[in-house]
Short mmCIF file of C-alpha atoms in Angstrom, two decimals:
data_model
loop_
_atom_site.label_atom_id
_atom_site.label_comp_id
_atom_site.label_asym_id
_atom_site.label_seq_id
_atom_site.Cartn_x
_atom_site.Cartn_y
_atom_site.Cartn_z
CA ASP U 3 0.00 0.00 0.00
CA GLN U 4 1.81 3.06 -1.29
CA GLN U 5 0.90 5.87 1.09
CA VAL U 6 3.02 8.42 -0.76
CA LYS U 7 2.76 8.41 -4.53
CA GLN U 8 4.85 10.06 -7.16
CA ASN U 9 3.12 9.09 -10.35
CA SER U 10 5.65 10.55 -12.77
CA PRO U 11 8.82 8.45 -12.88
CA SER U 12 10.59 11.07 -14.95
CA LEU U 13 10.42 14.69 -16.05
CA SER U 14 12.47 16.60 -18.58
CA VAL U 15 12.62 20.40 -18.77
CA GLN U 16 14.72 23.06 -20.43
CA GLU U 17 17.19 25.11 -18.46
CA GLY U 18 15.60 28.30 -17.21
CA ARG U 19 12.07 26.95 -17.27
CA ILE U 20 9.97 25.81 -14.34
CA SER U 21 10.07 22.23 -13.08
CA ILE U 22 6.97 20.97 -11.27
CA LEU U 23 7.17 17.69 -9.40
CA ASN U 24 4.01 16.24 -7.94
CA CYS U 25 3.23 14.04 -4.99
CA ASP U 26 0.00 12.59 -3.61
CA TYR U 27 -0.61 10.95 -0.27
CA THR U 28 -3.36 8.79 1.09
CA ASN U 29 -2.83 8.84 4.85
CA SER U 30 -4.77 11.74 6.38
CA MET U 31 -2.61 11.49 9.51
CA PHE U 32 0.40 12.85 7.62
CA ASP U 33 1.02 16.42 8.65
CA TYR U 34 4.60 17.10 7.68
CA PHE U 35 6.04 16.74 4.21
CA LEU U 36 9.58 16.81 2.92
CA TRP U 37 11.36 16.75 -0.40
CA TYR U 38 14.71 15.07 -0.83
CA LYS U 39 17.10 15.20 -3.73
CA LYS U 40 19.32 12.30 -4.70
CA TYR U 41 22.30 12.21 -7.02
CA PRO U 42 23.65 8.87 -8.31
CA ALA U 43 25.84 6.99 -5.83
CA GLU U 44 24.91 9.35 -3.00
CA GLY U 45 22.36 9.29 -0.23
CA PRO U 46 19.27 11.51 -0.44
CA THR U 47 19.71 15.01 0.93
CA PHE U 48 17.00 17.16 2.44
CA LEU U 49 15.76 19.95 0.21
CA ILE U 50 12.67 21.62 1.63
CA SER U 51 9.73 20.81 3.87
CA ILE U 52 6.26 22.03 4.75
CA SER U 53 4.00 21.64 7.73
CA SER U 54 0.30 21.04 7.23
CA ILE U 55 -0.47 24.36 8.91
CA LYS U 56 0.95 26.08 5.85
CA ASP U 57 0.10 25.87 2.18
CA LYS U 58 3.36 27.20 0.82
CA ASN U 59 7.01 27.27 1.76
CA GLU U 60 9.69 28.94 -0.27
CA ASP U 61 13.47 28.64 -0.19
CA GLY U 62 15.29 30.38 -3.00
CA ARG U 63 14.43 28.70 -6.28
CA PHE U 64 12.43 25.97 -4.54
CA THR U 65 8.82 26.29 -3.47
CA VAL U 66 6.62 23.58 -2.06
CA PHE U 67 2.84 23.89 -2.23
CA LEU U 68 0.45 21.83 -0.13
CA ASN U 69 -3.22 21.22 -0.88
CA LYS U 70 -4.54 19.33 2.14
CA SER U 71 -8.03 18.83 0.81
CA ALA U 72 -6.64 17.14 -2.30
CA LYS U 73 -3.86 15.38 -0.35
CA HIS U 74 -1.46 16.75 -2.91
CA LEU U 75 1.83 18.59 -2.79
CA SER U 76 4.12 19.88 -5.45
CA LEU U 77 7.68 21.12 -5.69
CA HIS U 78 8.39 24.00 -8.03
CA ILE U 79 11.91 24.77 -9.16
CA VAL U 80 12.36 28.04 -11.00
CA PRO U 81 14.48 28.68 -12.86
CA SER U 82 15.63 25.11 -13.41
CA GLN U 83 19.35 24.52 -13.77
CA PRO U 84 21.29 21.53 -15.17
CA GLY U 85 22.64 20.90 -11.66
CA ASP U 86 19.09 20.25 -10.52
CA SER U 87 19.09 17.03 -12.53
CA ALA U 88 18.55 14.31 -9.91
CA VAL U 89 15.91 12.03 -8.46
CA TYR U 90 13.48 13.86 -6.20
CA PHE U 91 11.70 12.00 -3.44
CA CYS U 92 8.61 13.16 -1.62
CA ALA U 93 8.28 12.03 2.00
CA ALA U 94 5.68 12.37 4.71
CA LEU U 95 5.26 11.72 8.39
CA ALA U 96 2.69 12.05 11.14
CA GLN U 97 4.00 14.22 13.98
CA GLY U 98 3.36 13.03 17.47
CA GLY U 99 2.55 9.56 16.26
CA SER U 100 4.95 6.97 14.99
CA GLU U 101 6.82 9.66 13.04
CA LYS U 102 7.71 7.05 10.51
CA LEU U 103 9.18 8.82 7.48
CA VAL U 104 7.51 7.36 4.39
CA PHE U 105 8.85 8.00 0.89
CA GLY U 106 7.42 7.93 -2.60
CA LYS U 107 9.17 6.14 -5.46
CA GLY U 108 10.84 9.26 -6.76
CA THR U 109 10.80 11.33 -9.93
CA LYS U 110 13.91 11.63 -12.07
CA LEU U 111 14.32 15.22 -13.22
CA THR U 112 16.50 16.03 -16.19
CA VAL U 113 17.23 19.67 -16.93
CA ASN U 114 18.57 20.11 -20.43
CA PRO U 115 21.00 22.94 -21.21
CA ASP E 28 31.20 17.81 9.78
CA ALA E 29 28.43 15.60 11.13
CA ARG E 30 27.40 12.82 8.83
CA VAL E 31 25.89 9.36 8.82
CA THR E 32 28.52 6.75 8.03
CA GLN E 33 27.67 3.42 6.43
CA THR E 34 29.96 0.48 5.89
CA PRO E 35 30.69 -1.23 3.63
CA ARG E 36 29.93 0.96 0.62
CA HIS E 37 29.79 -2.05 -1.66
CA LYS E 38 29.26 -5.72 -0.94
CA VAL E 39 29.15 -8.64 -3.34
CA THR E 40 28.26 -11.96 -1.81
CA GLU E 41 27.04 -15.37 -2.80
CA MET E 42 23.51 -16.51 -2.23
CA GLY E 43 23.10 -18.07 1.19
CA GLN E 44 25.82 -16.04 2.86
CA GLU E 45 25.27 -13.74 5.81
CA VAL E 46 25.53 -10.01 5.16
CA THR E 47 25.93 -7.37 7.86
CA MET E 48 25.62 -3.67 7.11
CA ARG E 49 26.64 -1.07 9.67
CA CYS E 50 25.60 2.49 10.31
CA GLN E 51 26.99 5.15 12.58
CA PRO E 52 24.28 7.77 13.10
CA ILE E 53 24.98 11.42 13.76
CA LEU E 54 25.86 11.98 17.41
CA GLY E 55 22.85 13.15 19.37
CA HIS E 56 20.24 11.91 16.93
CA ASN E 57 17.60 9.78 18.59
CA THR E 58 16.05 8.10 15.54
CA VAL E 59 17.63 5.73 13.04
CA PHE E 60 15.94 4.49 9.87
CA TRP E 61 16.91 1.68 7.50
CA TYR E 62 15.69 2.03 3.91
CA ARG E 63 16.14 -0.10 0.82
CA GLN E 64 16.16 1.48 -2.61
CA THR E 65 15.02 -0.55 -5.59
CA MET E 66 13.88 0.49 -9.03
CA MET E 67 10.40 -0.88 -8.46
CA GLN E 68 9.72 0.30 -4.92
CA GLY E 69 11.73 3.45 -4.54
CA LEU E 70 12.77 4.01 -0.93
CA GLU E 71 11.19 1.30 1.21
CA LEU E 72 11.31 1.68 4.96
CA LEU E 73 12.59 -1.53 6.49
CA ALA E 74 12.89 -0.62 10.16
CA TYR E 75 13.46 2.26 12.51
CA PHE E 76 14.59 2.89 16.05
CA ARG E 77 13.90 5.61 18.58
CA ASN E 78 16.39 5.93 21.41
CA ARG E 79 17.75 2.52 20.36
CA ALA E 80 14.39 0.81 20.78
CA PRO E 81 12.87 -0.77 17.66
CA LEU E 82 9.61 1.00 16.80
CA ASP E 83 8.62 -0.63 13.56
CA ASP E 84 10.20 -3.36 11.49
CA SER E 85 7.11 -4.32 9.53
CA GLY E 86 8.86 -3.52 6.26
CA MET E 87 11.45 -6.25 6.77
CA PRO E 88 11.19 -9.87 5.68
CA LYS E 89 11.25 -11.28 9.20
CA ASP E 90 12.61 -14.67 8.36
CA ARG E 91 15.91 -13.41 7.02
CA PHE E 92 16.38 -9.78 8.04
CA SER E 93 17.20 -8.42 11.46
CA ALA E 94 18.03 -4.93 12.68
CA GLU E 95 19.63 -3.95 15.95
CA MET E 96 21.14 -0.99 17.77
CA PRO E 97 23.66 -2.41 20.21
CA ASP E 98 24.58 1.12 21.28
CA ALA E 99 23.82 4.72 20.35
CA THR E 100 26.70 4.88 17.89
CA LEU E 101 25.96 1.73 15.91
CA ALA E 102 22.99 0.32 14.03
CA THR E 103 23.21 -2.94 12.12
CA LEU E 104 21.12 -4.60 9.44
CA LYS E 105 21.74 -8.27 8.91
CA ILE E 106 20.53 -10.61 6.18
CA GLN E 107 20.88 -14.34 6.73
CA PRO E 108 20.69 -16.13 4.38
CA SER E 109 20.99 -13.63 1.56
CA GLU E 110 19.15 -14.10 -1.74
CA PRO E 111 19.60 -12.49 -5.17
CA ARG E 112 16.35 -10.52 -4.70
CA ASP E 113 18.00 -8.73 -1.77
CA SER E 114 20.30 -6.95 -4.21
CA ALA E 115 19.67 -3.23 -3.71
CA VAL E 116 21.12 -0.13 -2.13
CA TYR E 117 20.52 0.01 1.60
CA PHE E 118 20.43 3.41 3.26
CA CYS E 119 20.65 4.35 6.87
CA ALA E 120 19.32 7.72 8.01
CA SER E 121 19.28 9.44 11.37
CA GLY E 122 17.34 12.34 12.80
CA SER E 123 16.05 14.03 15.93
CA LEU E 124 12.39 13.13 15.96
CA GLY E 125 9.94 12.87 18.81
CA ARG E 126 10.33 15.14 21.80
CA THR E 127 13.27 17.07 20.38
CA TRP E 128 11.61 17.37 17.08
CA ASP E 129 13.42 18.13 13.87
CA PRO E 130 11.95 16.06 11.08
CA GLU E 131 14.79 16.26 8.65
CA ALA E 132 16.55 12.92 8.38
CA PHE E 133 20.17 12.74 7.28
CA PHE E 134 21.16 9.89 5.03
CA GLY E 135 24.35 7.94 4.70
CA GLN E 136 25.85 7.15 1.31
CA GLY E 137 24.35 3.70 1.26
CA THR E 138 25.59 0.13 0.94
CA ARG E 139 25.22 -1.33 -2.52
CA LEU E 140 24.56 -5.03 -2.04
CA THR E 141 24.83 -7.54 -4.84
CA VAL E 142 23.89 -11.15 -4.14
CA VAL E 143 24.96 -13.56 -6.87
#
């Protein structure tokens, strides 16, 4: 039972344009969401997060949007750069509960020069 | 420079052999996760510990996998006997969750396991 879903295995965009990565979740107990970035042969690294009390969090070129009613979040990267090419994982947890960090399957982003 | 350290980085073993993967979490972190990355499943949570106590290992095949934290500086994941389908990259991550709450988990570089 995949509680965190990233339905697009891959995404390709041109340098300078916007990249939008999507994530859906099924567990209504999740109230904290994180995005991780992973380069080949390295471990995932934390990118940005959002609490369910917010609907947007911005950090430089990265913005995460949360739509609780739709159980959907998205990561926007603008402008996209070739160095952003990586696999992006969405993750979620329920604070105060088990706080088990659950990941989606990832989306491979390729930014073309 | 605090980081999660995993050993070995690569392991090739024959089917039926025992495999032990080790993880040194970041000092002061109270939560340790073990994940397995495969093409089909992405990052699967195998087990996790809070203050060295196992909280959930429902993601692990119980008959062959075991996870322990003998002390605060060492977590281990053992497979006995190993099978070719266990071939994957195994990640350890640590974080400060729970009472001292900081939900970001820091990952090690992973152990790439190949069972032939």
